[in-house]
Amino acid sequence: MTDLETRVAPRRLAGAAPALLGYAAVRALGLVVLAVWSAARDKSAFTLLTARWDSLWYTRVAELGYGYEVRLPNGDVHSNLAFFPLLPWLERLLHAVTPLSYAGAGFVVGLFASLAAAWGIFAVAARLYGRRVGLCAVLLWAVLPVGIVQSMAYSESLFTALAAWSLYAVLTGRWLTAGTLALLAGLTRPVGIAVVAAVWAAAIAAFLRERAGTAPSAHHRSTAPEPGALPDGHAPSPTHHPPPEGARAWRRALGMLLAPLGTAGYVLWVGHRTGAGPLGYLDVQAGWRNGFDGGYAFARFIAEKFTSFPSALAAVGLIIGVALVIWLYVVCVRQRQPLPLLVYAGVVTALALCASSYFGSKPRLLLPAFPLLLPLALALARLRTTASALVVGGVAAASAVYGAFWLNGSGPP
């Protein structure tokens, strides 16, 4: 690390401080409301956050390793091989070096991962559109209706942090960092392939531009600095020299090679362990009734809601929600977001909407698709500070109440 980079790092953190403080305030509100709501129902908010549903599966992996499964009366087999290993590895490490239980370790990992995710979202949005939009993007991510998941011992926050910083590394031309973070994201959730796709798409586009001898577009120049430049408007050091063209190409190629190793490594290991070959992980997911059917099962689920009232109202709400997600992605394309963000958000959205998994979890599966929030962040940033604060405050209160209601329900988020 150069002297300039050492001086720049604190300034970057200082620039992100308002966004991180705002994010922490929203999440604190959500936790307070959850604690009050849960106490009124004689439930433990900490248990809801750390020891139910997927959290239990992660802590079992951390404590006992892989090999645990539950056979249901209908023949389904729920195996813990469905859960990728990075979160339980971190839980096990934190448990080993602190007095925390595995569940407590999962909560702490989620806490710091959510802050890292918020910072990464700010970094991406601020680089593209300025710090005010970065602040708005972070606050919008915090106040999502399912934002309480960011405070749970789940892997969404950890994955979003790795994905956001990998995308930021791509935008700033740090290919080895981008590939390494994509590798780690691939060890966190199956949707890690979205980060791999983003890294590969950006790298292939860069190779094609170089081969064609064309300069990046004006929009591309605004999001990817010239070699040797530092992000966020900082000038390069007089003694800092950009790497040669060949070195950049090799770093890009190595980043591409690193990116898929996490996902591919775990999937192949599961196939070897189960004896089902390279596609054995799909069999594990099938035991949970998870798969990719292009959205057929989800569409049928919505259609069945129209057979009675008031469930028909829920179906209308689901249709509006899906239409909003698709509309936001279209706006992202029209606003010419950088290619890696469009590829990443597109893959995350497609996997969430077109999977045949538990339908109540689809909002949670969309949580990492933060580029979809950038059009809304741009619109929010155009408001006066007072108006934007009122909007965020009102939505934050509603999100906190909904999160408490949601976690105190019978089904998993």
C-alpha positions as a printed NumPy array, in Angstrom:
array([[  0.   ,   0.   ,   0.   ],
       [  1.411,   3.385,  -1.007],
       [  1.527,   6.458,   1.243],
       [ -1.198,   8.031,  -0.896],
       [ -3.489,   5.035,  -0.487],
       [ -2.849,   5.098,   3.268],
       [ -4.004,   8.72 ,   3.386],
       [ -6.96 ,   8.169,   1.052],
       [ -8.5  ,   5.255,   3.004],
       [ -9.496,   7.321,   6.081],
       [-10.982,   9.986,   3.809],
       [-13.107,   7.364,   2.072],
       [-14.397,   6.141,   5.426],
       [-15.069,   9.714,   6.533],
       [-17.008,  10.326,   3.326],
       [-19.118,   7.231,   3.959],
       [-19.687,   8.043,   7.658],
       [-23.067,   9.813,   7.217],
       [-24.389,   6.863,   5.208],
       [-23.118,   4.334,   7.751],
       [-24.539,   6.311,  10.677],
       [-27.888,   6.606,   8.928],
       [-27.839,   2.912,   8.155],
       [-27.018,   2.032,  11.77 ],
       [-29.871,   4.26 ,  13.001],
       [-32.402,   2.514,  10.735],
       [-31.235,  -0.93 ,  11.774],
       [-31.275,   0.072,  15.458],
       [-34.879,   1.215,  15.058],
       [-35.774,  -2.133,  13.532],
       [-34.138,  -4.035,  16.384],
       [-35.846,  -1.924,  19.063],
       [-39.276,  -2.435,  17.503],
       [-38.574,  -6.161,  17.142],
       [-37.533,  -6.404,  20.799],
       [-40.68 ,  -4.626,  22.   ],
       [-42.989,  -6.613,  19.717],
       [-41.386,  -9.936,  20.63 ],
       [-41.494,  -9.198,  24.361],
       [-45.219,  -8.466,  24.092],
       [-45.643, -11.95 ,  22.593],
       [-43.338, -13.636,  25.146],
       [-40.736, -14.359,  22.477],
       [-37.009, -13.693,  22.383],
       [-35.941, -11.239,  19.693],
       [-32.405, -12.637,  19.86 ],
       [-33.699, -16.151,  19.2  ],
       [-35.712, -14.909,  16.241],
       [-32.587, -13.304,  14.815],
       [-30.107, -16.091,  15.468],
       [-31.712, -19.458,  16.171],
       [-34.607, -20.089,  13.812],
       [-34.947, -21.309,  10.234],
       [-31.774, -20.953,   8.155],
       [-29.82 , -19.577,  11.123],
       [-30.095, -22.973,  12.805],
       [-28.75 , -24.731,   9.748],
       [-25.749, -22.406,   9.557],
       [-24.908, -22.835,  13.239],
       [-25.192, -26.619,  12.935],
       [-22.683, -26.538,  10.083],
       [-20.4  , -24.303,  12.157],
       [-20.608, -26.606,  15.177],
       [-20.846, -30.088,  13.663],
       [-19.801, -29.752,  10.042],
       [-21.637, -31.138,   7.041],
       [-23.612, -34.379,   6.943],
       [-26.778, -33.509,   8.859],
       [-30.115, -34.051,   7.126],
       [-33.809, -34.262,   7.939],
       [-36.109, -36.708,   6.152],
       [-39.695, -35.49 ,   5.975],
       [-42.81 , -37.712,   5.836],
       [-43.455, -36.669,   2.227],
       [-40.076, -38.022,   1.161],
       [-38.218, -34.716,   0.944],
       [-34.661, -34.695,   2.287],
       [-33.384, -31.467,   3.806],
       [-29.587, -31.662,   3.831],
       [-27.27 , -29.023,   5.27 ],
       [-25.145, -29.411,   2.141],
       [-27.543, -26.878,   0.616],
       [-25.892, -24.147,   2.73 ],
       [-22.657, -22.66 ,   1.442],
       [-19.747, -22.647,   3.9  ],
       [-18.339, -19.12 ,   4.319],
       [-20.797, -17.908,   6.973],
       [-20.447, -21.036,   9.158],
       [-16.662, -20.867,   8.757],
       [-16.713, -17.321,  10.115],
       [-19.089, -18.347,  12.91 ],
       [-16.748, -21.17 ,  13.882],
       [-13.722, -18.862,  13.829],
       [-15.389, -16.183,  15.949],
       [-16.679, -18.787,  18.395],
       [-13.154, -20.179,  18.751],
       [-11.542, -16.834,  19.616],
       [-14.338, -15.273,  21.717],
       [-16.78 , -16.395,  24.419],
       [-19.649, -16.057,  21.925],
       [-21.929, -18.983,  21.169],
       [-22.259, -20.061,  17.554],
       [-25.564, -18.208,  17.349],
       [-24.026, -15.096,  18.899],
       [-21.111, -15.331,  16.508],
       [-23.54 , -15.479,  13.596],
       [-25.262, -12.338,  14.848],
       [-21.954, -10.462,  15.16 ],
       [-20.807, -11.587,  11.715],
       [-24.12 , -10.421,  10.282],
       [-23.812,  -7.085,  12.097],
       [-20.377,  -6.247,  10.724],
       [-21.203,  -7.714,   7.317],
       [-24.271,  -5.473,   7.051],
       [-22.12 ,  -2.398,   7.753],
       [-19.6  ,  -3.573,   5.168],
       [-22.452,  -4.077,   2.702],
       [-23.804,  -0.587,   3.385],
       [-20.336,   0.871,   2.825],
       [-19.938,  -1.095,  -0.393],
       [-23.316,   0.082,  -1.694],
       [-22.322,   3.657,  -0.838],
       [-18.982,   3.248,  -2.616],
       [-20.624,   2.003,  -5.818],
       [-23.43 ,   4.57 ,  -5.859],
       [-21.184,   7.493,  -4.869],
       [-18.685,   6.616,  -7.579],
       [-21.396,   6.62 , -10.216],
       [-23.628,   9.482,  -9.08 ],
       [-22.071,  11.291,  -6.107],
       [-22.158,  11.014,  -2.333],
       [-25.718,  12.256,  -1.88 ],
       [-27.034,   9.463,  -4.091],
       [-24.748,   7.044,  -2.266],
       [-26.306,   8.084,   1.042],
       [-29.81 ,   7.675,  -0.37 ],
       [-28.977,   4.244,  -1.819],
       [-27.747,   2.987,   1.553],
       [-30.809,   4.312,   3.373],
       [-33.137,   2.764,   0.815],
       [-31.415,  -0.589,   1.231],
       [-31.79 ,  -0.249,   5.006],
       [-35.521,   0.528,   4.897],
       [-36.543,  -2.288,   2.575],
       [-39.579,  -4.154,   3.969],
       [-37.379,  -7.21 ,   4.533],
       [-34.477,  -5.145,   5.862],
       [-34.632,  -6.932,   9.224],
       [-32.896,  -9.869,   7.493],
       [-29.778,  -7.677,   7.369],
       [-29.633,  -8.017,  11.173],
       [-30.127, -11.78 ,  11.235],
       [-27.578, -14.591,  11.344],
       [-28.286, -15.15 ,   7.667],
       [-25.867, -14.928,   4.741],
       [-27.563, -12.104,   2.797],
       [-25.568,  -9.286,   4.416],
       [-22.264, -11.115,   4.019],
       [-23.011, -11.894,   0.398],
       [-24.131,  -8.336,  -0.395],
       [-20.944,  -6.939,   1.156],
       [-18.729,  -9.195,  -0.968],
       [-20.783,  -8.529,  -4.107],
       [-20.841,  -4.743,  -3.662],
       [-17.115,  -4.474,  -3.085],
       [-16.377,  -6.854,  -5.952],
       [-18.447,  -4.636,  -8.258],
       [-16.657,  -1.572,  -6.914],
       [-13.329,  -3.26 ,  -7.633],
       [-14.469,  -3.927, -11.205],
       [-15.502,  -0.281, -11.652],
       [-12.102,   0.871, -10.429],
       [-10.099,  -1.633, -12.471],
       [ -8.889,  -3.765,  -9.546],
       [ -9.334,  -7.111, -11.235],
       [ -7.513,  -9.327,  -8.736],
       [ -9.55 ,  -7.863,  -5.88 ],
       [-12.748,  -8.258,  -7.89 ],
       [-11.978, -11.895,  -8.661],
       [-11.026, -12.721,  -5.074],
       [-14.199, -11.152,  -3.668],
       [-16.269, -12.949,  -6.307],
       [-14.631, -16.197,  -5.2  ],
       [-15.654, -15.491,  -1.594],
       [-19.169, -14.505,  -2.661],
       [-19.363, -17.86 ,  -4.438],
       [-18.611, -19.567,  -1.118],
       [-21.471, -17.678,   0.541],
       [-24.619, -18.269,  -1.517],
       [-25.562, -20.067,  -4.77 ],
       [-26.343, -16.678,  -6.302],
       [-22.613, -16.031,  -6.201],
       [-22.721, -16.872,  -9.897],
       [-24.217, -13.383, -10.378],
       [-20.965, -11.809,  -9.16 ],
       [-18.958, -14.162, -11.367],
       [-21.097, -13.207, -14.363],
       [-20.574,  -9.502, -13.628],
       [-16.79 ,  -9.868, -13.405],
       [-16.643, -11.93 , -16.575],
       [-18.936,  -9.611, -18.527],
       [-16.877,  -6.549, -17.596],
       [-13.596,  -8.298, -18.331],
       [-14.748,  -9.616, -21.712],
       [-16.048,  -6.163, -22.647],
       [-12.667,  -4.682, -21.721],
       [-10.828,  -7.282, -23.814],
       [-13.097,  -6.6  , -26.787],
       [-12.592,  -2.837, -26.496],
       [ -8.831,  -3.273, -26.415],
       [ -8.866,  -5.661, -29.341],
       [-11.015,  -3.298, -31.372],
       [ -8.808,  -0.386, -30.361],
       [-11.827,   1.679, -29.296],
       [-11.86 ,   4.074, -26.379],
       [-14.442,   3.694, -23.635],
       [-17.597,   5.745, -23.956],
       [-18.017,   8.944, -22.002],
       [-20.236,   7.113, -19.512],
       [-17.686,   4.366, -19.124],
       [-14.931,   6.9  , -18.473],
       [-17.027,   8.387, -15.701],
       [-17.21 ,   5.078, -13.882],
       [-13.892,   3.413, -14.668],
       [-10.824,   5.611, -14.227],
       [ -7.846,   5.618, -16.462],
       [ -5.108,   3.222, -15.333],
       [ -3.186,   4.731, -12.456],
       [ -6.006,   6.985, -11.311],
       [ -7.457,   6.559,  -7.861],
       [-11.213,   6.354,  -7.266],
       [-13.463,   9.073,  -5.902],
       [-11.723,  11.899,  -7.646],
       [ -8.289,  11.597,  -6.019],
       [ -5.328,  12.374,  -8.219],
       [ -2.571,   9.808,  -8.595],
       [  0.705,  10.224,  -6.801],
       [  3.525,  11.728,  -8.884],
       [  5.506,   8.571,  -8.195],
       [  2.591,   6.244,  -8.983],
       [  2.812,   4.667, -12.423],
       [  0.049,   2.664, -14.098],
       [  0.828,  -0.96 , -14.822],
       [  1.795,  -1.789, -18.41 ],
       [ -0.952,  -2.866, -20.787],
       [  0.195,  -6.469, -20.665],
       [  0.179,  -6.51 , -16.873],
       [ -3.373,  -5.162, -16.808],
       [ -4.511,  -7.849, -19.23 ],
       [ -2.914, -10.586, -17.114],
       [ -4.489,  -9.235, -13.928],
       [ -7.852,  -9.131, -15.637],
       [ -7.441, -12.702, -16.876],
       [ -6.358, -13.886, -13.436],
       [ -9.345, -12.134, -11.875],
       [-11.585, -13.985, -14.31 ],
       [ -9.985, -17.29 , -13.336],
       [-10.357, -16.612,  -9.616],
       [-13.985, -15.458,  -9.752],
       [-15.773, -18.808, -10.287],
       [-13.554, -20.921,  -8.022],
       [-15.725, -20.471,  -4.927],
       [-19.007, -21.535,  -6.484],
       [-17.478, -24.237,  -8.654],
       [-15.319, -25.588,  -5.831],
       [-18.194, -26.017,  -3.395],
       [-20.614, -27.433,  -5.972],
       [-18.041, -29.975,  -7.154],
       [-17.191, -30.896,  -3.555],
       [-20.871, -31.55 ,  -2.809],
       [-21.142, -33.684,  -5.926],
       [-18.11 , -35.685,  -4.854],
       [-19.376, -36.077,  -1.29 ],
       [-22.818, -37.252,  -2.365],
       [-21.461, -39.464,  -5.144],
       [-23.857, -37.826,  -7.593],
       [-21.196, -36.246,  -9.778],
       [-20.763, -32.602, -10.837],
       [-24.504, -31.878, -10.637],
       [-24.994, -33.428,  -7.219],
       [-25.69 , -30.04 ,  -5.663],
       [-28.836, -29.803,  -7.794],
       [-30.045, -33.039,  -6.218],
       [-29.451, -31.536,  -2.771],
       [-31.498, -28.483,  -3.713],
       [-34.215, -30.684,  -5.166],
       [-34.556, -32.268,  -1.723],
       [-35.591, -28.81 ,  -0.523],
       [-37.888, -28.46 ,  -3.563],
       [-35.644, -25.745,  -4.927],
       [-34.987, -25.475,  -8.628],
       [-35.129, -23.184, -11.636],
       [-38.292, -23.483, -13.707],
       [-38.404, -20.058, -15.356],
       [-40.999, -18.801, -12.891],
       [-43.689, -21.378, -13.713],
       [-44.24 , -22.497, -10.107],
       [-44.315, -18.903,  -8.877],
       [-46.837, -17.925, -11.543],
       [-49.022, -20.914, -10.641],
       [-48.771, -19.972,  -6.964],
       [-50.011, -16.454,  -7.746],
       [-52.797, -17.745, -10.01 ],
       [-54.084, -20.05 ,  -7.258],
       [-54.483, -17.027,  -4.972],
       [-57.248, -15.704,  -7.238],
       [-59.521, -18.613,  -6.354],
       [-60.661, -17.014,  -3.095],
       [-60.977, -13.734,  -1.269],
       [-59.077, -12.039,   0.398],
       [-56.144, -14.1  ,  -0.926],
       [-56.829, -12.495,  -4.316],
       [-55.648,  -9.212,  -2.814],
       [-52.347, -10.871,  -1.934],
       [-52.047, -12.067,  -5.528],
       [-52.567,  -8.526,  -6.803],
       [-49.893,  -7.329,  -4.379],
       [-47.454,  -9.978,  -5.639],
       [-48.08 ,  -8.994,  -9.253],
       [-47.499,  -5.338,  -8.436],
       [-44.3  ,  -6.245,  -6.6  ],
       [-42.929,  -8.301,  -9.489],
       [-43.887,  -5.576, -11.963],
       [-42.077,  -2.987,  -9.817],
       [-38.906,  -5.08 ,  -9.73 ],
       [-38.962,  -5.561, -13.503],
       [-39.715,  -1.871, -14.058],
       [-36.774,  -0.859, -11.862],
       [-34.461,  -3.087, -13.869],
       [-35.704,  -1.542, -17.116],
       [-35.023,   1.915, -15.666],
       [-31.516,   0.78 , -14.697],
       [-30.917,  -0.202, -18.326],
       [-32.327,   3.079, -19.621],
       [-30.137,   5.035, -17.236],
       [-27.162,   3.146, -18.644],
       [-25.806,   1.683, -15.48 ],
       [-22.381,   0.085, -16.043],
       [-22.474,  -3.376, -17.579],
       [-21.305,  -5.293, -14.463],
       [-24.115,  -3.8  , -12.357],
       [-26.733,  -4.645, -14.98 ],
       [-25.472,  -8.209, -15.326],
       [-25.283,  -8.704, -11.566],
       [-28.741,  -7.285, -10.844],
       [-30.231,  -9.162, -13.786],
       [-28.908, -12.543, -12.666],
       [-29.917, -11.996,  -9.013],
       [-33.414, -10.941, -10.084],
       [-33.848, -13.814, -12.531],
       [-32.732, -16.413,  -9.998],
       [-35.037, -14.964,  -7.328],
       [-38.154, -14.677,  -9.496],
       [-37.692, -17.792, -11.6  ],
       [-36.776, -20.268,  -8.865],
       [-39.306, -22.793,  -7.601],
       [-38.229, -22.26 ,  -3.995],
       [-40.291, -21.23 ,  -0.969],
       [-42.279, -18.275,  -2.289],
       [-42.294, -16.344,   0.966],
       [-38.516, -16.004,   0.724],
       [-38.462, -14.252,  -2.648],
       [-38.272, -10.723,  -1.167],
       [-35.273, -11.88 ,   0.878],
       [-33.637, -13.399,  -2.193],
       [-33.902, -10.015,  -3.911],
       [-32.164,  -8.233,  -1.037],
       [-28.672,  -8.384,  -2.637],
       [-29.955,  -6.766,  -5.877],
       [-29.068,  -3.277,  -4.646],
       [-28.447,  -1.771,  -8.127],
       [-32.235,  -1.841,  -8.558],
       [-32.406,   0.848,  -5.863],
       [-30.179,   3.322,  -7.702],
       [-33.017,   4.877,  -9.788],
       [-34.978,   5.426,  -6.579],
       [-31.877,   6.835,  -4.893],
       [-31.434,   9.309,  -7.742],
       [-35.037,  10.427,  -7.376],
       [-34.749,  10.707,  -3.583],
       [-31.532,  12.709,  -3.873],
       [-33.316,  15.329,  -5.979],
       [-35.695,  16.133,  -3.111],
       [-34.908,  18.714,  -0.494],
       [-33.143,  17.337,   2.543],
       [-36.198,  17.817,   4.777],
       [-38.499,  16.054,   2.329],
       [-36.113,  13.145,   1.789],
       [-35.635,  12.782,   5.566],
       [-39.395,  12.612,   6.079],
       [-39.753,   9.992,   3.35 ],
       [-36.936,   7.841,   4.715],
       [-38.134,   8.236,   8.304],
       [-41.683,   7.217,   7.477],
       [-40.61 ,   4.205,   5.436],
       [-38.092,   3.207,   8.124],
       [-40.845,   3.163,  10.756],
       [-43.114,   1.089,   8.509],
       [-40.249,  -1.289,   7.695],
       [-39.429,  -1.739,  11.398],
       [-43.041,  -2.62 ,  12.222],
       [-43.327,  -4.983,   9.255],
       [-40.026,  -6.671,  10.128],
       [-41.186,  -7.308,  13.703],
       [-44.511,  -8.672,  12.462],
       [-42.785, -10.815,   9.848],
       [-40.267, -12.451,  12.192],
       [-42.947, -13.125,  14.807],
       [-44.952, -15.047,  12.22 ],
       [-44.986, -18.788,  11.709],
       [-43.05 , -19.077,   8.466],
       [-39.41 , -18.374,   7.656],
       [-38.436, -15.114,   5.963]])
